[in-house]
């Protein structure tokens, strides 16, 4: 079914900044065409295969089953042509009946009922044919888009290989038209275009020819300068006007597309419903803890170590939207809610049995009638129940259950709060949309080229949301993922390290000797052993770090000073 090839490019071509975007678009278009082709209905056909035994010369016929693409059903137009004679006769019959129906109410009613039934039948047939044709339509659209993407990639490749061809707008237009013709001719001739090199070579030749023709056209314009200048001036004015209108349209479409892509698609009733359902599950858990000794009786002593029960409703809705990759309903996500609840709240019970002793007294009378009292220690089992509730934090769950694509969606929704800051307004645990703190690093600090490179990379991501486990721009970052990314793109190669791991590879530095480019580490920012947070020191008591969102911060604030651990210098 595939009419257009997947172009192949060398690593050098993919690394070329001028070719990166058109190549990426061609690859994506090929992926979509592959997926669309895979959805076309298939059928299994039987084929006979003759096999000759080389030893005996005996011929054996085997039955072989092969999967082939089903033939495309006739289009609506073909059905219309096929049914035209019958429809003509039917229409004539209706007209004849219509002449006499005014005088007979029964005939009129029956005729209307018949017409309604026929209309319903035609609609049902049309819907059925449309459903059967849908995968073929999608495949055709994908093929058309792939052809456009391939031509565009080859056009940019020919310009990259032959920069002298980029002479003026007229010659560029001719070049692209020549490439389209060459591509279409290659497709008609059945060329596979296994590599982009051969096809691009042909298109380059066509582009050179187009450039020569462009030169001839330029000569003609030079000989008719005055008239040409007037025509060109009018042409440029029209182009500027059309370009302005087109730019406004593109900007508007881009803005609307970005807004739609970062907005929660679910209905308010469903989003508020999942928040109520999750809160009800939390209320049930709290009830169990409050009445644990009556619900789980039989122990002599109870000890509790309980985290607070709470969650951010925006985190919940963002997870559901990213996980289901689009609109969902309350009924559809009941299973997901249960899964999230089990991952967020871990309730454990540990029972210890101690051997303890109690004093018992035994009074008895001897044969002479004397009374005696004996005291002794009796061992018994003493049961101690240790109850622990860990709130893993709902925002830590996505990295464990989502693909990179889903995690990217989650980061987008959290950065915008689904463009619904009003949805959970007033909720005590709802995250607010916070702006990042900007800061101008003193110019003298940027004289260090290594630090300047670190800062340039780090500042690209100001305002990115905090995503637990995130370690790239596509998924956003957590604190150690952010620092790891920055230093790995500034001359080091340390891999993806946690906050403690980053601290371990650094040499401790005193506050007096700390300089821009050193790392700064903190402890106790959340319940974890060792270093819990890190950032990049930029001087003057300021750091850039992945908080919520990525921002600058003053490490002399009371909060950061209460958790400060050390500065560290990278190797």
Short mmCIF file of C-alpha atoms in Angstrom, two decimals, residues 63-481:
data_model
loop_
_atom_site.label_atom_id
_atom_site.label_comp_id
_atom_site.label_asym_id
_atom_site.label_seq_id
_atom_site.Cartn_x
_atom_site.Cartn_y
_atom_site.Cartn_z
CA UNK A 63 -0.44 -25.14 1.09
CA UNK A 64 0.81 -21.74 2.21
CA UNK A 65 -1.17 -18.95 3.85
CA UNK A 66 -0.22 -15.34 3.19
CA UNK A 67 -1.65 -12.14 4.59
CA UNK A 68 -2.46 -9.52 1.97
CA UNK A 69 -4.19 -6.16 1.97
CA UNK A 70 -7.91 -6.28 1.31
CA UNK A 71 -8.99 -4.61 -1.89
CA UNK A 72 -10.36 -1.13 -1.29
CA UNK A 73 -14.19 -1.14 -1.34
CA UNK A 74 -15.89 0.90 -4.09
CA UNK A 75 -16.10 4.60 -3.32
CA UNK A 76 -19.32 6.49 -2.73
CA UNK A 77 -19.07 7.84 -6.28
CA UNK A 78 -18.81 4.31 -7.68
CA UNK A 79 -21.88 3.29 -5.69
CA UNK A 80 -23.74 6.34 -6.97
CA UNK A 81 -22.92 5.47 -10.60
CA UNK A 82 -23.87 1.83 -10.06
CA UNK A 83 -27.17 2.69 -8.38
CA UNK A 84 -28.09 5.53 -10.76
CA UNK A 85 -30.40 3.50 -13.07
CA UNK A 86 -32.30 2.00 -10.16
CA UNK A 87 -32.57 5.37 -8.42
CA UNK A 88 -33.93 6.93 -11.62
CA UNK A 89 -36.67 4.31 -11.87
CA UNK A 90 -37.44 4.67 -8.16
CA UNK A 91 -37.68 8.46 -8.44
CA UNK A 92 -40.07 8.14 -11.39
CA UNK A 93 -42.25 5.74 -9.40
CA UNK A 94 -42.36 8.17 -6.49
CA UNK A 95 -43.41 10.98 -8.83
CA UNK A 96 -46.27 8.90 -10.24
CA UNK A 97 -47.47 7.99 -6.75
CA UNK A 98 -47.17 11.63 -5.71
CA UNK A 99 -49.59 12.72 -8.43
CA UNK A 100 -52.48 10.83 -6.83
CA UNK A 101 -51.62 10.92 -3.13
CA UNK A 102 -53.30 14.27 -2.49
CA UNK A 103 -56.69 12.61 -2.99
CA UNK A 104 -55.98 9.66 -0.73
CA UNK A 105 -54.75 10.13 2.83
CA UNK A 106 -53.88 6.44 3.20
CA UNK A 107 -51.72 6.45 0.07
CA UNK A 108 -50.05 9.66 1.20
CA UNK A 109 -49.19 8.21 4.64
CA UNK A 110 -47.87 4.98 3.17
CA UNK A 111 -45.82 6.91 0.62
CA UNK A 112 -44.23 9.12 3.29
CA UNK A 113 -43.43 6.07 5.41
CA UNK A 114 -41.82 4.37 2.42
CA UNK A 115 -39.72 7.45 1.60
CA UNK A 116 -38.59 7.70 5.23
CA UNK A 117 -37.55 4.04 5.26
CA UNK A 118 -35.64 4.46 1.99
CA UNK A 119 -33.87 7.55 3.32
CA UNK A 120 -32.89 5.71 6.51
CA UNK A 121 -31.65 2.78 4.47
CA UNK A 122 -29.52 5.03 2.27
CA UNK A 123 -28.07 6.77 5.34
CA UNK A 124 -27.22 3.43 6.94
CA UNK A 125 -25.58 2.21 3.72
CA UNK A 126 -23.65 5.46 3.40
CA UNK A 127 -22.43 5.27 7.02
CA UNK A 128 -21.39 1.63 6.55
CA UNK A 129 -19.46 2.43 3.34
CA UNK A 130 -17.84 5.44 5.03
CA UNK A 131 -16.74 3.25 7.96
CA UNK A 132 -15.22 0.66 5.62
CA UNK A 133 -13.39 3.33 3.63
CA UNK A 134 -12.01 5.15 6.70
CA UNK A 135 -8.65 3.29 7.00
CA UNK A 136 -8.06 3.70 3.26
CA UNK A 137 -8.81 7.43 3.48
CA UNK A 138 -6.43 7.86 6.41
CA UNK A 139 -3.71 5.93 4.58
CA UNK A 140 -4.15 8.12 1.49
CA UNK A 141 -3.92 11.30 3.57
CA UNK A 142 -0.80 10.00 5.33
CA UNK A 143 0.78 9.13 1.95
CA UNK A 144 0.03 12.62 0.63
CA UNK A 145 1.63 14.24 3.67
CA UNK A 146 4.63 11.92 3.41
CA UNK A 147 5.13 12.95 -0.22
CA UNK A 148 5.12 16.63 0.76
CA UNK A 149 7.56 16.00 3.63
CA UNK A 150 9.89 13.97 1.39
CA UNK A 151 9.93 16.64 -1.31
CA UNK A 152 10.63 19.32 1.29
CA UNK A 153 13.50 17.30 2.80
CA UNK A 154 15.04 16.66 -0.63
CA UNK A 155 14.65 20.33 -1.53
CA UNK A 156 16.55 21.45 1.57
CA UNK A 157 19.16 18.75 0.97
CA UNK A 158 19.76 19.97 -2.58
CA UNK A 159 20.13 23.55 -1.32
CA UNK A 160 22.57 22.37 1.35
CA UNK A 161 24.69 20.54 -1.22
CA UNK A 162 24.46 23.31 -3.83
CA UNK A 163 24.34 26.67 -1.99
CA UNK A 164 25.11 28.49 -5.25
CA UNK A 165 21.61 27.60 -6.44
CA UNK A 166 20.05 29.87 -3.84
CA UNK A 167 20.21 32.89 -6.10
CA UNK A 168 16.79 34.52 -5.95
CA UNK A 169 13.16 33.68 -5.13
CA UNK A 170 12.36 32.88 -8.75
CA UNK A 171 15.12 30.29 -9.07
CA UNK A 172 14.22 28.75 -5.69
CA UNK A 173 10.63 28.32 -6.86
CA UNK A 174 11.82 26.67 -10.05
CA UNK A 175 14.13 24.41 -8.04
CA UNK A 176 11.32 23.15 -5.86
CA UNK A 177 9.02 22.57 -8.84
CA UNK A 178 11.79 20.61 -10.56
CA UNK A 179 12.25 18.45 -7.46
CA UNK A 180 8.51 17.74 -7.34
CA UNK A 181 8.54 16.62 -10.98
CA UNK A 182 11.63 14.48 -10.45
CA UNK A 183 10.11 12.87 -7.35
CA UNK A 184 6.83 12.16 -9.14
CA UNK A 185 8.68 10.69 -12.13
CA UNK A 186 10.75 8.46 -9.85
CA UNK A 187 7.58 7.25 -8.13
CA UNK A 188 5.86 6.49 -11.44
CA UNK A 189 8.92 4.62 -12.66
CA UNK A 190 8.77 2.44 -9.54
CA UNK A 191 12.01 3.63 -7.98
CA UNK A 192 12.29 2.63 -4.34
CA UNK A 193 14.51 5.50 -3.22
CA UNK A 194 16.32 3.21 -0.79
CA UNK A 195 18.71 6.02 0.03
CA UNK A 196 18.30 9.74 -0.07
CA UNK A 197 21.64 10.15 -1.83
CA UNK A 198 20.58 8.86 -5.27
CA UNK A 199 17.29 10.72 -5.27
CA UNK A 200 18.91 13.89 -3.99
CA UNK A 201 21.53 13.60 -6.75
CA UNK A 202 18.81 13.52 -9.38
CA UNK A 203 17.01 16.43 -7.77
CA UNK A 204 20.24 18.42 -7.61
CA UNK A 205 20.65 18.01 -11.39
CA UNK A 206 17.09 19.14 -11.89
CA UNK A 207 17.72 22.09 -9.59
CA UNK A 208 20.80 23.14 -11.61
CA UNK A 209 18.71 23.07 -14.79
CA UNK A 210 16.12 25.18 -13.03
CA UNK A 211 18.83 27.64 -12.00
CA UNK A 212 19.97 27.97 -15.64
CA UNK A 213 16.40 28.71 -16.69
CA UNK A 214 16.20 31.19 -13.86
CA UNK A 215 19.27 32.91 -15.29
CA UNK A 216 17.57 33.21 -18.68
CA UNK A 217 14.53 34.73 -17.00
CA UNK A 218 16.80 37.19 -15.16
CA UNK A 219 18.28 38.27 -18.51
CA UNK A 220 14.83 38.95 -19.87
CA UNK A 221 13.98 41.07 -16.84
CA UNK A 222 17.19 43.07 -17.25
CA UNK A 223 16.34 43.91 -20.87
CA UNK A 224 12.93 45.23 -19.77
CA UNK A 225 14.04 47.01 -16.62
CA UNK A 226 11.41 49.70 -16.24
CA UNK A 227 8.37 47.56 -16.80
CA UNK A 228 9.91 44.78 -14.74
CA UNK A 229 10.57 47.10 -11.79
CA UNK A 230 6.93 48.19 -11.73
CA UNK A 231 5.72 44.59 -11.87
CA UNK A 232 8.20 43.52 -9.18
CA UNK A 233 7.18 46.40 -6.90
CA UNK A 234 3.50 45.48 -7.21
CA UNK A 235 4.37 41.83 -6.67
CA UNK A 236 6.33 42.62 -3.50
CA UNK A 237 3.50 44.75 -2.09
CA UNK A 238 1.02 41.93 -2.66
CA UNK A 239 3.46 39.41 -1.15
CA UNK A 240 3.98 41.57 1.95
CA UNK A 241 0.24 41.92 2.43
CA UNK A 242 -0.40 38.20 1.98
CA UNK A 243 2.56 37.33 4.20
CA UNK A 244 1.27 39.58 6.98
CA UNK A 245 -2.15 37.96 6.81
CA UNK A 246 -0.58 34.50 6.69
CA UNK A 247 1.71 35.27 9.65
CA UNK A 248 -1.22 36.47 11.73
CA UNK A 249 -3.13 33.32 10.84
CA UNK A 250 -0.18 31.08 11.71
CA UNK A 251 0.42 32.89 15.00
CA UNK A 252 -3.25 32.63 15.91
CA UNK A 253 -3.39 28.95 14.97
CA UNK A 254 -0.16 28.25 16.85
CA UNK A 255 -1.42 30.07 19.92
CA UNK A 256 -4.76 28.28 19.86
CA UNK A 257 -3.04 24.94 19.26
CA UNK A 258 -0.69 25.50 22.20
CA UNK A 259 -3.58 26.55 24.42
CA UNK A 260 -5.64 23.51 23.45
CA UNK A 261 -2.69 21.15 23.93
CA UNK A 262 -2.09 22.32 27.49
CA UNK A 263 -5.76 22.46 28.60
CA UNK A 264 -7.51 19.67 30.49
CA UNK A 265 -9.87 18.03 27.95
CA UNK A 266 -12.14 16.32 30.50
CA UNK A 267 -15.44 17.82 31.66
CA UNK A 268 -15.57 19.76 34.92
CA UNK A 269 -18.06 17.28 36.36
CA UNK A 270 -15.63 14.40 35.75
CA UNK A 271 -12.59 16.26 37.10
CA UNK A 272 -14.43 17.35 40.24
CA UNK A 273 -15.84 13.83 40.48
CA UNK A 274 -12.42 12.15 40.57
CA UNK A 275 -11.28 14.58 43.23
CA UNK A 276 -14.31 13.69 45.35
CA UNK A 277 -13.78 9.96 44.75
CA UNK A 278 -10.10 10.12 45.70
CA UNK A 279 -10.85 12.23 48.77
CA UNK A 280 -13.47 9.67 49.82
CA UNK A 281 -10.86 6.91 49.59
CA UNK A 282 -8.57 9.02 51.78
CA UNK A 283 -11.40 9.56 54.26
CA UNK A 284 -11.91 5.79 54.49
CA UNK A 285 -8.21 5.34 55.16
CA UNK A 286 -8.29 8.01 57.87
CA UNK A 287 -11.29 6.30 59.50
CA UNK A 288 -9.40 3.00 59.60
CA UNK A 289 -6.43 4.66 61.28
CA UNK A 290 -8.63 6.50 63.78
CA UNK A 291 -10.33 3.23 64.78
CA UNK A 292 -7.43 0.90 64.20
CA UNK A 293 -7.46 -0.67 67.67
CA UNK A 294 -11.12 -1.66 67.41
CA UNK A 295 -10.89 -2.75 63.77
CA UNK A 296 -7.67 -4.70 64.37
CA UNK A 297 -8.03 -5.88 67.96
CA UNK A 298 -6.07 -8.57 69.74
CA UNK A 299 -2.82 -6.75 70.44
CA UNK A 300 -1.52 -5.57 73.80
CA UNK A 301 0.11 -2.39 72.58
CA UNK A 302 -0.05 -0.17 69.47
CA UNK A 303 2.59 2.17 68.04
CA UNK A 304 1.90 4.51 65.13
CA UNK A 305 4.18 6.18 62.57
CA UNK A 306 1.80 7.91 60.19
CA UNK A 307 2.41 10.34 57.34
CA UNK A 308 -0.18 12.98 56.65
CA UNK A 309 -2.99 11.97 54.30
CA UNK A 310 -3.21 14.54 51.51
CA UNK A 311 -2.77 15.05 47.78
CA UNK A 312 -2.72 17.86 45.24
CA UNK A 313 -5.87 17.73 43.07
CA UNK A 314 -4.02 19.24 40.10
CA UNK A 315 -1.45 16.45 40.29
CA UNK A 316 -4.29 13.90 40.29
CA UNK A 317 -6.06 15.36 37.26
CA UNK A 318 -2.79 15.92 35.37
CA UNK A 319 -1.77 12.29 35.96
CA UNK A 320 -5.13 10.98 34.74
CA UNK A 321 -5.08 13.20 31.64
CA UNK A 322 -1.51 12.29 30.69
CA UNK A 323 -1.93 8.60 31.55
CA UNK A 324 -5.08 8.26 29.43
CA UNK A 325 -3.65 10.68 26.82
CA UNK A 326 -6.79 12.70 26.32
CA UNK A 327 -10.35 13.07 27.50
CA UNK A 328 -11.69 10.62 30.06
CA UNK A 329 -14.78 10.13 32.20
CA UNK A 330 -15.15 9.31 35.88
CA UNK A 331 -16.34 5.78 35.11
CA UNK A 332 -13.39 5.11 32.80
CA UNK A 333 -10.73 5.98 35.40
CA UNK A 334 -12.02 4.10 38.44
CA UNK A 335 -9.35 1.43 38.01
CA UNK A 336 -6.63 4.06 37.59
CA UNK A 337 -7.74 5.82 40.78
CA UNK A 338 -7.44 2.57 42.74
CA UNK A 339 -3.98 1.94 41.26
CA UNK A 340 -2.79 5.46 42.13
CA UNK A 341 -4.15 5.20 45.67
CA UNK A 342 -2.29 1.93 46.27
CA UNK A 343 0.95 3.46 45.01
CA UNK A 344 0.60 6.66 47.05
CA UNK A 345 -0.41 5.17 50.40
CA UNK A 346 1.48 2.19 51.79
CA UNK A 347 -0.08 0.95 55.04
CA UNK A 348 1.95 -1.72 56.83
CA UNK A 349 1.47 -3.59 60.06
CA UNK A 350 4.34 -5.24 61.90
CA UNK A 351 3.77 -7.39 64.98
CA UNK A 352 6.44 -8.20 67.53
CA UNK A 353 5.95 -10.85 70.20
CA UNK A 354 7.81 -10.45 73.48
CA UNK A 355 8.02 -12.95 76.29
CA UNK A 356 7.03 -11.22 79.48
CA UNK A 357 6.47 -12.47 83.04
CA UNK A 358 3.75 -11.87 85.51
CA UNK A 359 3.76 -12.73 89.20
CA UNK A 360 1.26 -15.33 90.32
CA UNK A 361 0.51 -16.43 93.90
CA UNK A 362 -0.56 -19.93 94.90
CA UNK A 363 -2.00 -20.59 98.42
CA UNK A 364 -2.26 -24.16 99.68
CA UNK A 365 -2.71 -26.10 102.99
CA UNK A 366 -0.51 -28.96 104.10
CA UNK A 367 -1.57 -32.19 105.87
CA UNK A 368 -1.20 -30.61 109.27
CA UNK A 369 -3.55 -27.81 108.33
CA UNK A 370 -0.93 -25.14 107.91
CA UNK A 371 -1.54 -22.56 105.15
CA UNK A 372 1.28 -21.72 102.72
CA UNK A 373 1.66 -19.08 99.98
CA UNK A 374 4.04 -19.51 97.02
CA UNK A 375 4.92 -16.71 94.59
CA UNK A 376 6.45 -17.38 91.16
CA UNK A 377 6.91 -15.77 87.70
CA UNK A 378 4.79 -17.06 84.81
CA UNK A 379 5.89 -16.32 81.17
CA UNK A 380 3.35 -15.15 78.60
CA UNK A 381 3.30 -13.66 75.04
CA UNK A 382 2.97 -9.90 74.75
CA UNK A 383 1.90 -8.61 71.29
CA UNK A 384 3.05 -5.18 70.07
CA UNK A 385 1.57 -3.85 66.82
CA UNK A 386 3.57 -1.27 64.84
CA UNK A 387 1.42 0.57 62.29
CA UNK A 388 3.14 2.60 59.57
CA UNK A 389 1.55 4.74 56.87
CA UNK A 390 3.83 6.08 54.16
CA UNK A 391 2.52 8.81 51.89
CA UNK A 392 4.75 8.28 48.86
CA UNK A 393 3.53 11.62 47.47
CA UNK A 394 1.28 11.42 44.44
CA UNK A 395 3.62 13.65 42.42
CA UNK A 396 6.33 10.97 42.72
CA UNK A 397 4.18 8.31 41.05
CA UNK A 398 4.17 9.42 37.35
CA UNK A 399 7.77 8.47 36.61
CA UNK A 400 7.04 4.86 37.64
CA UNK A 401 3.87 4.35 35.57
CA UNK A 402 4.29 6.55 32.49
CA UNK A 403 6.17 6.43 29.22
CA UNK A 404 8.37 9.38 28.26
CA UNK A 405 5.60 10.73 26.04
CA UNK A 406 3.05 10.54 28.86
CA UNK A 407 5.52 12.13 31.30
CA UNK A 408 5.99 15.01 28.85
CA UNK A 409 2.22 15.55 28.76
CA UNK A 410 2.11 15.47 32.56
CA UNK A 411 4.82 18.15 32.72
CA UNK A 412 2.85 20.36 30.31
CA UNK A 413 -0.37 20.04 32.30
CA UNK A 414 1.40 20.78 35.58
CA UNK A 415 3.15 23.82 34.13
CA UNK A 416 -0.20 25.31 33.06
CA UNK A 417 -2.49 23.65 35.65
CA UNK A 418 -4.49 22.62 32.59
CA UNK A 419 -5.25 26.33 32.05
CA UNK A 420 -7.81 25.91 34.84
CA UNK A 421 -6.41 27.69 37.92
CA UNK A 422 -10.03 28.22 38.98
CA UNK A 423 -10.90 24.52 39.05
CA UNK A 424 -9.66 23.83 42.58
CA UNK A 425 -9.45 27.39 43.86
CA UNK A 426 -9.45 27.39 47.64
CA UNK A 427 -8.40 23.74 47.96
CA UNK A 428 -5.88 23.59 50.83
CA UNK A 429 -3.48 21.29 48.97
CA UNK A 430 -3.86 22.67 45.45
CA UNK A 431 -0.67 23.86 43.81
CA UNK A 432 -0.60 27.46 42.74
CA UNK A 433 0.99 28.59 39.52
CA UNK A 434 4.24 30.22 40.60
CA UNK A 435 6.42 32.48 38.49
CA UNK A 436 10.12 31.82 38.59
CA UNK A 437 12.54 34.28 40.16
CA UNK A 438 14.97 35.73 37.61
CA UNK A 439 18.40 37.09 38.46
CA UNK A 440 21.19 38.87 36.60
CA UNK A 441 24.48 37.14 37.28
CA UNK A 442 27.34 39.68 37.56
CA UNK A 443 29.31 39.93 34.27
CA UNK A 444 32.64 39.21 35.97
CA UNK A 445 31.40 35.73 36.95
CA UNK A 446 30.76 34.96 33.28
CA UNK A 447 34.43 35.44 32.42
CA UNK A 448 34.85 31.80 33.44
CA UNK A 449 33.91 30.01 30.20
CA UNK A 450 32.94 26.79 31.97
CA UNK A 451 30.54 28.55 34.32
CA UNK A 452 29.18 30.66 31.45
CA UNK A 453 28.38 27.45 29.55
CA UNK A 454 26.68 25.96 32.63
CA UNK A 455 24.59 29.07 33.17
CA UNK A 456 23.58 29.36 29.51
CA UNK A 457 22.34 25.77 29.58
CA UNK A 458 20.61 26.11 32.96
CA UNK A 459 18.75 29.32 32.08
CA UNK A 460 17.13 27.64 29.07
CA UNK A 461 14.81 25.85 31.47
CA UNK A 462 13.74 28.65 33.81
CA UNK A 463 10.05 28.16 34.53
CA UNK A 464 10.01 24.42 33.76
CA UNK A 465 7.86 22.52 36.30
CA UNK A 466 9.26 20.14 38.92
CA UNK A 467 8.64 16.53 37.86
CA UNK A 468 9.87 13.82 40.21
CA UNK A 469 12.29 11.57 38.32
CA UNK A 470 12.42 13.89 35.30
CA UNK A 471 15.83 14.25 33.72
CA UNK A 472 15.39 15.86 30.28
CA UNK A 473 13.66 18.88 28.74
CA UNK A 474 10.99 16.63 27.23
CA UNK A 475 9.89 15.32 30.63
CA UNK A 476 11.07 18.33 32.66
CA UNK A 477 13.27 17.76 35.70
CA UNK A 478 13.63 17.10 39.38
CA UNK A 479 16.49 18.78 41.28
CA UNK A 480 19.21 16.21 40.58
CA UNK A 481 17.94 15.52 37.05
#
